[in-house]
Coordinates of C-alpha atoms and ligand atoms in Angstrom, one line a residue:
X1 CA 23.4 17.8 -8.9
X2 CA 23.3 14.5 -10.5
X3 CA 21.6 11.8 -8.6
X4 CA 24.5 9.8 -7.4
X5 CA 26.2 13.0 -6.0
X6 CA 22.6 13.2 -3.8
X7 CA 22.8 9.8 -2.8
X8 CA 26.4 10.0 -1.5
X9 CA 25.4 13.1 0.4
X10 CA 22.6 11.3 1.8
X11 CA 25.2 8.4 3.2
X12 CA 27.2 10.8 4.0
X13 CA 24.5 12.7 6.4
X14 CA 23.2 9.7 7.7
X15 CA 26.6 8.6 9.1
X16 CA 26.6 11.9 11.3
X17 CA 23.9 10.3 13.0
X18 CA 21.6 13.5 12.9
X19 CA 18.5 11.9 11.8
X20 CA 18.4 9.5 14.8
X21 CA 17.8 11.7 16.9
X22 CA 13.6 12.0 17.6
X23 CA 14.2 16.2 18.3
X24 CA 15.2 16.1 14.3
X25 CA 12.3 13.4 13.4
X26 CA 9.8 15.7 14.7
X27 CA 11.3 18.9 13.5
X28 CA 11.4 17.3 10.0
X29 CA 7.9 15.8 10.8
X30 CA 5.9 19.2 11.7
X31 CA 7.9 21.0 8.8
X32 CA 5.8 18.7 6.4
X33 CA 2.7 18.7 7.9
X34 CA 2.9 22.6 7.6
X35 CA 4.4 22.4 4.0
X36 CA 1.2 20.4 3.2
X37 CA -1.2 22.5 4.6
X38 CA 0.3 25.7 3.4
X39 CA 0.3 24.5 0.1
X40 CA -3.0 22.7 -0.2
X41 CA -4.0 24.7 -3.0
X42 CA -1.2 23.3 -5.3
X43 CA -2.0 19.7 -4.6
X44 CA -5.3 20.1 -5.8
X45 CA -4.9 22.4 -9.3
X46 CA -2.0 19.5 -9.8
X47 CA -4.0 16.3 -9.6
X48 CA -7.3 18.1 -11.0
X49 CA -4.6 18.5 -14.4
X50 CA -3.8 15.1 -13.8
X51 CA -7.2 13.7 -13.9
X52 CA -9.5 15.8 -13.1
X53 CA -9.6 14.3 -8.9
X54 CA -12.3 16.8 -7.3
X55 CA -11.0 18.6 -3.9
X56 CA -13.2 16.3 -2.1
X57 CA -11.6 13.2 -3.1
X58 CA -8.4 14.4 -2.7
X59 CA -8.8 15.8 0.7
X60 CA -10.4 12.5 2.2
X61 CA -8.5 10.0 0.1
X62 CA -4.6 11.6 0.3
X63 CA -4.5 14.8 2.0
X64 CA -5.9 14.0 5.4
X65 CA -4.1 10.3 4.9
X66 CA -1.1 11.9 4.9
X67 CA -1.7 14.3 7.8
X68 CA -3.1 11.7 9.9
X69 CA 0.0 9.7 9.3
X70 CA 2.5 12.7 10.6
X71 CA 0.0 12.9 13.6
X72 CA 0.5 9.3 14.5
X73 CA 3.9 9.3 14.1
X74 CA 4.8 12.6 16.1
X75 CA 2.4 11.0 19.2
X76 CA 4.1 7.8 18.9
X77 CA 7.3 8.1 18.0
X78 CA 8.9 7.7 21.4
X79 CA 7.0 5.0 22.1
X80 CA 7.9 3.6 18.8
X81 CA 11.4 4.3 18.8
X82 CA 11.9 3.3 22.7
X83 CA 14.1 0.2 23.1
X84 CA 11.8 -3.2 23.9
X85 CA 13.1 -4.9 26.9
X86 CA 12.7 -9.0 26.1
X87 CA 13.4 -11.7 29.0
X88 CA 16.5 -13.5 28.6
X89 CA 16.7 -16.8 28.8
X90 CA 18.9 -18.9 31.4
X91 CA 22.3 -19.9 29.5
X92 CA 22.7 -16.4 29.6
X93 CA 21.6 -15.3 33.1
X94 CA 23.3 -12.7 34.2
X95 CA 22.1 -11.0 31.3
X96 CA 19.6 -8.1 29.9
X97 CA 18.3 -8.5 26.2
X98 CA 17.0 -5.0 24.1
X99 CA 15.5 -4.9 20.6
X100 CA 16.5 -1.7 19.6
X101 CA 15.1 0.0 16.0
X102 CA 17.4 1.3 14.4
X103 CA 17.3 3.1 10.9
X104 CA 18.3 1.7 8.0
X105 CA 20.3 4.6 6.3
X106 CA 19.1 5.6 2.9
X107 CA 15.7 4.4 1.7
X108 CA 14.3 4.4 -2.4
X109 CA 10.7 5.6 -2.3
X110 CA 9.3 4.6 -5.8
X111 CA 5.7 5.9 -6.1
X112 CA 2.2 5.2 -8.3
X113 CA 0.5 7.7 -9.8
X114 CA -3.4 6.8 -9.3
X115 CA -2.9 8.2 -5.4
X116 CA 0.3 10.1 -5.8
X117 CA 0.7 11.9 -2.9
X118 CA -0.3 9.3 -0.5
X119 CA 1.6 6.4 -1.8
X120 CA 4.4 8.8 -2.1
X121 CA 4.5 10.6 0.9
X122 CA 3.1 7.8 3.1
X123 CA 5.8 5.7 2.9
X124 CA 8.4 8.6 3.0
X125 CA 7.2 9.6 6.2
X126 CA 7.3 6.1 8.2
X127 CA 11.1 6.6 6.8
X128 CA 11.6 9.5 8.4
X129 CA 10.0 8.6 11.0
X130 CA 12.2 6.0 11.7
X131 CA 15.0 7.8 11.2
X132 CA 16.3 7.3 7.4
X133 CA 17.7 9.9 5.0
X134 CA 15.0 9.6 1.8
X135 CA 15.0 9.8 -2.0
X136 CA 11.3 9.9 -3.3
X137 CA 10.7 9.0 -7.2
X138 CA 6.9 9.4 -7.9
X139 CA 5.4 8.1 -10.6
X140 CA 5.6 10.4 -14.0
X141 CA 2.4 9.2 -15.1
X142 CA 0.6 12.1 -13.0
X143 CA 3.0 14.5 -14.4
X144 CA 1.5 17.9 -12.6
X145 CA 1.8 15.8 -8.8
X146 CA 5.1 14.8 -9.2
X147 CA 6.4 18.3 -9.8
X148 CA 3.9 19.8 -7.1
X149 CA 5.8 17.4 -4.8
X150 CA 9.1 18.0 -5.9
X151 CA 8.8 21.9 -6.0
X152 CA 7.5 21.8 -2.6
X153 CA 10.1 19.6 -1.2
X154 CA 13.1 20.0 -3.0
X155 CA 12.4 23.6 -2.2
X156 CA 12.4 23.1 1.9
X157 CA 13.9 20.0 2.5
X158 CA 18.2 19.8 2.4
X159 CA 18.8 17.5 0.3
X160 CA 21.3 15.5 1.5
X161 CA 18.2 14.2 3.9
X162 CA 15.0 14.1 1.5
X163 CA 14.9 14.8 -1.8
X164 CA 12.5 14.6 -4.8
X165 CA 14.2 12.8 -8.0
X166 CA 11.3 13.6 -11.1
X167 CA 11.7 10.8 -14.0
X168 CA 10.2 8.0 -15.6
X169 CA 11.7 4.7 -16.8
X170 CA 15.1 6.4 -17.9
X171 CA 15.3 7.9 -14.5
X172 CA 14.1 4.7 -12.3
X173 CA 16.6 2.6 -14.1
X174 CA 19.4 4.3 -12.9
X175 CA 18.3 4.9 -9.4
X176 CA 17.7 1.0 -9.2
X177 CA 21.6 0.2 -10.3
X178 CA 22.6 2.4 -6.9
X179 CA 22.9 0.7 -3.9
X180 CA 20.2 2.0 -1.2
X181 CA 19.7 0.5 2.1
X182 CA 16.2 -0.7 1.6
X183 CA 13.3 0.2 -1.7
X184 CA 9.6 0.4 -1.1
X185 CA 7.9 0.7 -4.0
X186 CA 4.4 0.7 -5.0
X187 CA 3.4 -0.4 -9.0
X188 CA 2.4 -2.8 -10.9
X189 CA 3.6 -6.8 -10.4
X190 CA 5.2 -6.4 -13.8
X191 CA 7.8 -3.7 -12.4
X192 CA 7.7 -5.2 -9.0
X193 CA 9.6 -7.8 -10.5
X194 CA 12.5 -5.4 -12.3
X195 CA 12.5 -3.1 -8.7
X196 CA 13.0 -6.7 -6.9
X197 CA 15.6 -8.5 -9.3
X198 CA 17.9 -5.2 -9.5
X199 CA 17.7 -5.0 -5.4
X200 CA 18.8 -8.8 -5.8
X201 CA 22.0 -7.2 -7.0
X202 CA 22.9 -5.1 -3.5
X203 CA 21.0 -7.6 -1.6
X204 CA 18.9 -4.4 -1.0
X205 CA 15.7 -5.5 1.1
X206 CA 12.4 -4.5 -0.7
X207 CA 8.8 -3.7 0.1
X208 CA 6.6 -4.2 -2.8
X209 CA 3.1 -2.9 -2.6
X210 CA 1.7 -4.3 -5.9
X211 CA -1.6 -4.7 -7.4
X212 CA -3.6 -7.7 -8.3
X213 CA -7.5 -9.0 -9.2
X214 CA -9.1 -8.1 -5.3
X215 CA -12.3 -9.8 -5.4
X216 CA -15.8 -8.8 -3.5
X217 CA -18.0 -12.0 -2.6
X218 CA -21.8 -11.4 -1.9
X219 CA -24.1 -14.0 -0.5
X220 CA -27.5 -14.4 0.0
X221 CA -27.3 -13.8 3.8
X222 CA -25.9 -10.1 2.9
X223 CA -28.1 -6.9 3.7
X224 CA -28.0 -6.3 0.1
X225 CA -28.7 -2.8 0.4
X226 CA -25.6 -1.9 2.2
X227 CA -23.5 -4.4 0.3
X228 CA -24.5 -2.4 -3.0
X229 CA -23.9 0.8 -2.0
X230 CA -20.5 0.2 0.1
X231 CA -19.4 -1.9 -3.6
X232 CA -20.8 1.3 -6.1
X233 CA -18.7 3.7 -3.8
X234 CA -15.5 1.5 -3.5
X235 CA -15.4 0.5 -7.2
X236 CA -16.0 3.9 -8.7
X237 CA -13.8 6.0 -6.4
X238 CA -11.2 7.6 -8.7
X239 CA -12.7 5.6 -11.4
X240 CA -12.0 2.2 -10.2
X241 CA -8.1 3.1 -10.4
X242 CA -7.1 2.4 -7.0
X243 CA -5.7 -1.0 -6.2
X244 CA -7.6 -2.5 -3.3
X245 CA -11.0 -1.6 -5.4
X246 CA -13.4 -5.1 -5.9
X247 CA -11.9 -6.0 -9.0
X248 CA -14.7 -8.2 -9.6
X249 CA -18.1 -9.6 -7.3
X250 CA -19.2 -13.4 -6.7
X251 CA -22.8 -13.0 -6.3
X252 CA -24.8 -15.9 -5.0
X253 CA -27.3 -16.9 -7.7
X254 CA -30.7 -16.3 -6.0
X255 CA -29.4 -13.1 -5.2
X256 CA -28.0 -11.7 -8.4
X257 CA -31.3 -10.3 -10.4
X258 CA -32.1 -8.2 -7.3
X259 CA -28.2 -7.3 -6.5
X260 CA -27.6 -5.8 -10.0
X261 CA -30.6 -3.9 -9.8
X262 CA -29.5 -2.2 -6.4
X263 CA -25.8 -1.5 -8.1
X264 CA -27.8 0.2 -10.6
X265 CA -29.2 2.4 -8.3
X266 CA -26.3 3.4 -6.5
X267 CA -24.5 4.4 -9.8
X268 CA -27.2 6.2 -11.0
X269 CA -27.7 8.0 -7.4
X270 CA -24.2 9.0 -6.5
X271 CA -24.4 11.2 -10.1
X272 CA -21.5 9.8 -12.1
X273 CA -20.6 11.7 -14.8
X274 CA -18.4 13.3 -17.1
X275 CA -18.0 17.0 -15.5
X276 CA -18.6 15.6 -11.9
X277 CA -17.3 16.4 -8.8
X278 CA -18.0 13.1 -7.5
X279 CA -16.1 10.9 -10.8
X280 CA -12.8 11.1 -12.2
X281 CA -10.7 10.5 -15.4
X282 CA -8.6 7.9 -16.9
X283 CA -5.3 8.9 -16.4
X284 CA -3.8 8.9 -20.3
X285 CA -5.3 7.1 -23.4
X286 CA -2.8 3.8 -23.0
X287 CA -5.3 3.0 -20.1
X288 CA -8.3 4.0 -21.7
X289 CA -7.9 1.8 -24.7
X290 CA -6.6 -0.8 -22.7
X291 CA -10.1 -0.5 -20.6
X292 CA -12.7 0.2 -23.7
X293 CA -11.2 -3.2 -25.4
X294 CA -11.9 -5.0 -22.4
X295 CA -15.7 -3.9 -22.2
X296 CA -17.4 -6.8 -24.2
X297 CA -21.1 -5.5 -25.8
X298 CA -22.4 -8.7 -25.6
X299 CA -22.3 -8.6 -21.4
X300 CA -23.4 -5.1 -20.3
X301 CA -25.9 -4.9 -17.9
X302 CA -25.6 -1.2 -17.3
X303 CA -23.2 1.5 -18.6
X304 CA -20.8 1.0 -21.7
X305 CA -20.2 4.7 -22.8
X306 CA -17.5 6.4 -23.1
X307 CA -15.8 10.0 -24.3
X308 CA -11.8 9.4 -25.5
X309 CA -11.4 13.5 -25.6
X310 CA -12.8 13.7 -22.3
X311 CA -11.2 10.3 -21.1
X312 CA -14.1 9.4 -19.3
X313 CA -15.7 6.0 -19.1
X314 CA -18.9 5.5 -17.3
X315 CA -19.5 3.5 -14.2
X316 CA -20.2 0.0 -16.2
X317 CA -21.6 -3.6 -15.1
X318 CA -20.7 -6.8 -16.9
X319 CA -22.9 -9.7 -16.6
X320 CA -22.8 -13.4 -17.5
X321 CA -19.1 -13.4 -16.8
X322 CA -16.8 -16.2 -16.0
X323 CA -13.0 -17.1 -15.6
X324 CA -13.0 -17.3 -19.7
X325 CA -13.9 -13.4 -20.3
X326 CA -10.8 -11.5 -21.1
X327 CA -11.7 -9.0 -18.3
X328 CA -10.9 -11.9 -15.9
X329 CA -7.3 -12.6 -16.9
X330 CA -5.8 -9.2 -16.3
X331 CA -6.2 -6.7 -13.1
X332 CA -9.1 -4.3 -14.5
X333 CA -7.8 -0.5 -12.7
X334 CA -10.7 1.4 -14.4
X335 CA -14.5 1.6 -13.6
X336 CA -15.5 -1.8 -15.0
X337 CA -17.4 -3.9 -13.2
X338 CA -17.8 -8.0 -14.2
X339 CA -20.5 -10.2 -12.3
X340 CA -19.7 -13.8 -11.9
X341 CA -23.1 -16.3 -10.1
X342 CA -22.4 -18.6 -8.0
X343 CA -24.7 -21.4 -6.5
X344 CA -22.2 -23.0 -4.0
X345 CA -20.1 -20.7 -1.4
X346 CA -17.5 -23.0 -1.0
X347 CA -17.3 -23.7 -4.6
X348 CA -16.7 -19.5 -5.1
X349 CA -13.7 -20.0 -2.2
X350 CA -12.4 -22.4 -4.0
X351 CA -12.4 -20.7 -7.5
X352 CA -10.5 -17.4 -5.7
X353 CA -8.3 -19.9 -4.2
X354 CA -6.9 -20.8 -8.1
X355 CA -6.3 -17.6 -8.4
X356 CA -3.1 -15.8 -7.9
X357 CA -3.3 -14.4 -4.1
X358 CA -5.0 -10.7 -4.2
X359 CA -4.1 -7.8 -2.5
X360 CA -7.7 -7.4 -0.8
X361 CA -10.5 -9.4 -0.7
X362 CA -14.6 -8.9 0.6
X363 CA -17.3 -10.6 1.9
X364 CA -20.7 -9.3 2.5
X365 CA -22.9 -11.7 4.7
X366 CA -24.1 -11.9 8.5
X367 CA -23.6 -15.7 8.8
X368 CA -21.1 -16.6 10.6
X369 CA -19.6 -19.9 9.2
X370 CA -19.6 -18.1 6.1
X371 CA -17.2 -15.1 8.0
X372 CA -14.6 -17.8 9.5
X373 CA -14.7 -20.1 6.1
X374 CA -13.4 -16.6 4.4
X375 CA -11.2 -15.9 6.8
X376 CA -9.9 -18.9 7.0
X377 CA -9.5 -20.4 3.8
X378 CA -8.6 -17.7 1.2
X379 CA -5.1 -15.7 1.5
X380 CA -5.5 -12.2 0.5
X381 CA -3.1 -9.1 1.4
X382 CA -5.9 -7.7 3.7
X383 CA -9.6 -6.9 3.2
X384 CA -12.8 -6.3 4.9
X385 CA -16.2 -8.3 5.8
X386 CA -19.3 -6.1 5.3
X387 CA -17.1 -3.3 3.3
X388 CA -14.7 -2.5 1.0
X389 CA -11.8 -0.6 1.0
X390 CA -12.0 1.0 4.1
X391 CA -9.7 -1.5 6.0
X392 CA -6.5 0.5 4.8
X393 CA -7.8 4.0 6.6
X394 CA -7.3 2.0 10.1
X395 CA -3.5 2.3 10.9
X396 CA -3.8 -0.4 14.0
X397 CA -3.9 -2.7 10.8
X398 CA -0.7 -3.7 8.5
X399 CA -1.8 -2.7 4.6
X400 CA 0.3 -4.5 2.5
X401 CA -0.1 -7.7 -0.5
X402 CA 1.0 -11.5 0.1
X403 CA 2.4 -13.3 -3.0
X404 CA 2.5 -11.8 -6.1
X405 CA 0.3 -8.7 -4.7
X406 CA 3.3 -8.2 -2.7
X407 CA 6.1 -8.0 0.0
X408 CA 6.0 -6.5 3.1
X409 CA 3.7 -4.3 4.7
X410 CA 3.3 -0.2 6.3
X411 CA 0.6 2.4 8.1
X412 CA 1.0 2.7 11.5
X413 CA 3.4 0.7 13.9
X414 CA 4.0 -1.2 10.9
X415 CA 5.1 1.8 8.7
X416 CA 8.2 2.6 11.8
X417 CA 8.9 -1.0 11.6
X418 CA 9.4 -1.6 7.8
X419 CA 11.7 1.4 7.5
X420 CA 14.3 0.1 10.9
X421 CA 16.0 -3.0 11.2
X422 CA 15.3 -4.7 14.6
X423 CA 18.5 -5.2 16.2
X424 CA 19.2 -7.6 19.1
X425 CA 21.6 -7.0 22.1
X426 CA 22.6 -8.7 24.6
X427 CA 24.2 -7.1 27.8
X428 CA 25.9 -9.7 29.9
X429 CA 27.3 -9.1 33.8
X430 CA 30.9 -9.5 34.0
X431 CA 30.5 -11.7 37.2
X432 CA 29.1 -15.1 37.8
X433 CA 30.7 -17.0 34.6
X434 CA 30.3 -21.0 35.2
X435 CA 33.1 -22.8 33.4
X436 CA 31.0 -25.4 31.7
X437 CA 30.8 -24.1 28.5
X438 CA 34.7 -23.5 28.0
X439 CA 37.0 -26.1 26.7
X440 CA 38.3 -28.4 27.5
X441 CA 35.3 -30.3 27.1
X442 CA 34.5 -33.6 29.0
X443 CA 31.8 -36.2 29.3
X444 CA 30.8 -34.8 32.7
X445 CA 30.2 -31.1 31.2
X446 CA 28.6 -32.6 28.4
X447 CA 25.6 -33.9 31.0
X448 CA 25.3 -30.9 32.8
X449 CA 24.8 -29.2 29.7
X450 CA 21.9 -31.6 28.7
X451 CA 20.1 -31.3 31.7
X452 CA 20.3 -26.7 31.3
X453 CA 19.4 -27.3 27.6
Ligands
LIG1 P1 3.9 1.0 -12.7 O1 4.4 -0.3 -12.2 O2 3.7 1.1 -14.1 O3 4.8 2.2 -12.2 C1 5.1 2.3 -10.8 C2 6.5 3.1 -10.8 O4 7.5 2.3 -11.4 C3 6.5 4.4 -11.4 O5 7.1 5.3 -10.5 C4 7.3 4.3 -12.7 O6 8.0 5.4 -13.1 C5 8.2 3.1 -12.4 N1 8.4 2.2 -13.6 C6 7.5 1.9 -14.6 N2 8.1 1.1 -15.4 C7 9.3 0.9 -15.0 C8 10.4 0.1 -15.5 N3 10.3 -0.6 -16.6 N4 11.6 0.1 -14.8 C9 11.7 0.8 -13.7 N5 10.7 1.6 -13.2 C10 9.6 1.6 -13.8 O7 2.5 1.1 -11.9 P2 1.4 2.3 -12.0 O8 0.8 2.3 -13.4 O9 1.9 3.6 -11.5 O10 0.3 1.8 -10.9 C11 -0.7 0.8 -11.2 C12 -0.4 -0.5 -10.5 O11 0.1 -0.3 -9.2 C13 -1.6 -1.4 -10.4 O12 -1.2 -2.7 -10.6 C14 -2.0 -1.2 -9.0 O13 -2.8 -2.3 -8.4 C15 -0.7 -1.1 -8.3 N6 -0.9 -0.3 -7.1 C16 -0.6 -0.9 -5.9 C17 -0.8 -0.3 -4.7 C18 -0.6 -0.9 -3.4 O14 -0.6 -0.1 -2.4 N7 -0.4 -2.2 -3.2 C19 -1.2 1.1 -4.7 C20 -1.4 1.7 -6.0 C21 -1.3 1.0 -7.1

């Protein structure tokens, strides 16, 4: 079936209002939960073609994601989905007011591929969740995943309430000239923009989940220790291609000889390598020349290596960086790891705050001023004080960009209420009606009026 003919079945199931009800969520819900786990097996041998992601990473950084995420949602979703009462105000006493979510209709899941099934299926499920009919486009770049998902869904699913479309730029063209009740998609800012300005033409509302230059600030009133080795593991997880990774550290000066030393460590003691089960690959040879030509000789402090067959390029630290370095004027996504000094913290605020606004942002210190000036000052999509990373595995928090690292936001409570439109009634008593707002006007209704408003 061509993927218009989907689309108009998807409107046209919507319409028969099936997939509000929360009996059909669920059912729909625990299907998928027991689709993944049944075919566990396949995810993995997919991504491991893809590039080379171990079990283990898999498993804690997409598979139980996504299974935590249909847990959540079948526990809350009648709270979620329960119409919020509001107090109404007094020019329209005798009156009840209810925000009721309601679905949207027919949602446009475009994927990435450097976490395919979670930023695929994550968002596909807070759609169903809500109550939405769902076409999913992963990304073609992690060719094996995409089919995995499609086989497994297009398979079990009807279509004419989720389907699978597989396809690159061809593909996402013509799915972005279709009119769809809202798009979430998750790429680079470069795409965001085409996704965005093609929506402009439906006035189709968007989430974009972009990408951006996140960076990880390290003072001297850090515990150094645990700074290096929560920075080592967050960088280097699926070989720095993941887009809240620390793009780049602000170290304080004094700091800096002994800091670099500890990174060191780390990388050498979480066993890198080639054949690892702890490392993975560059995902085709675009990226890993991009990467290699942004690894300047002159500046390694530790790493530099690399193997094209193998695409594999080792954990690597850049010193004596600054804003000039090429590696500073482009999002890195790869296992490259430049070190700017600073001697002033407000000064290093103020540099991040030239910047375009990242989509995560660190601090590692224990001094308080230091922790409210952060938080205060910089504007970042989200991020984490004495971690990295981790603050998008906590689904009480929003995970989303602001500016150009994005639009909108999901996980969670936030995930229901990005895929319905809040809509506002007003139930009004048929008795009581005062005559003062009805025409014809006069001076004397015109006070009264001023003293109720
Ligand atoms: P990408 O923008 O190249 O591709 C994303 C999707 O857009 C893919 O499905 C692809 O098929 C489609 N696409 C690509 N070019 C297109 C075009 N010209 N027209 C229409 N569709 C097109 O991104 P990517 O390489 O898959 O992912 C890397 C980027 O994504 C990085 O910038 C990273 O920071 C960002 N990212 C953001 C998040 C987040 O949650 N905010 C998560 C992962 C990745």
């Amino acid at each position: 079936m061509e993927i218009e003919q989907i689309l108009q079945s998807q409107r046209d199931f919507f319409k028969t209002q099936q997939t509000k009800s929360l009996a059909f969520r669920k059912m729909y819900l625990e299907k998928l939960r027991n689709l993944i786990i049944s075919n566990e097996n396949i995810f993995y041998e997919a991504i491991y073609k893809d590039f080379g992601k171990s079990k283990f990473d898999t498993f804690t950084t997409e598979i139980s994601f996504i299974l935590n995420d249909i847990e959540y949602y079948l526990k809350n979703l009648k709270s979620l989905a329960k119409p919020q009462k509001v107090s109404t105000n007094l020019v329209n006493q005798l009156g009840k007011s209810k925000i009721h979510s309601e679905p949207f209709g027919n949602i446009l899941v475009i994927g990435a591929w450097n976490y395919p099934y979670q930023l695929s299926l994550s968002p596909v499920i807070a759609a169903i969740a809500a109550g939405n009919c769902c076409i999913l486009k992963p990304s073609e770049i992690a060719e094996n995943t995409m089919k995995s998902m499609s086989m497994i869904i297009n398979e079990n699913f009807p279509p004419e309430y989720l389907y699978v479309y597989e396809g690159g730029i061809d593909e996402t063209t013509e799915l972005l000239k279709l009119k769809f009740d809202k798009i979430f998609f998750t790429g680079s800012t470069k795409v965001g923009k085409i996704v965005y300005k093609a929506a402009a033409e439906h006035l189709t509302p968007v989430v974009l989940e972009l990408g951006g230059k996140s960076p990880a600030i390290i003072t001297k009133n850090a515990n150094l220790e645990i700074a290096a080795k929560r920075i080592v593991w967050g960088k280097f997880l699926n070989a720095g291609q993941t887009c809240v990774a620390p793009d780049y550290l602000l170290v304080e000066e004094s700091i800096q000889e002994q800091f670099l030393e500890m990174l060191r460590k780390y990388i050498q003691q979480f066993k890198y390598g080639p054949d690892s089960e702890q490392y993975t690959m560059i995902i085709n040879t675009g990226n890993f020349q991009r990467l290699i030509n942004l690894i300047d000789k002159e500046k390694i402090y530790f790493g530099g290596n690399y193997d094209e067959e193998k695409l594999y390029i080792e954990p690597t630290i850049l010193h004596h960086i600054d804003g000039n370095d090429q590696i500073m004027q482009e999002e890195i996504f790869g296992p490259l790891l430049p070190v700017i000094s600073f001697k002033n913290y407000n000064t290093a605020l103020n540099a991040i705050l030239e910047m375009k606004k990242p989509l995560a942002a660190y601090l590692f210190t224990n001094n308080t001023e230091e922790k409210e000036n952060f938080t205060q000052k910089l504007s970042f999509g989200g991020g984490c004080i004495n971690d990295v990373v981790m603050h998008l595995s906590n689904d009480h928090l929003p995970f989303g960009g602001v500016g150009s690292s994005g639009i909108g936001n999901y996980h969670g409570k936030f995930g229901f209420e990005t895929f319905s439109h809040q809509k506002a009634v007003l139930e009004k008593a048929t008795w009581g009606e005062p005559n003062i707002k009805y025409p014809p006007y006069s001076e004397k209704k015109l006070s009264w009026i001023k003293r109720f408003l």
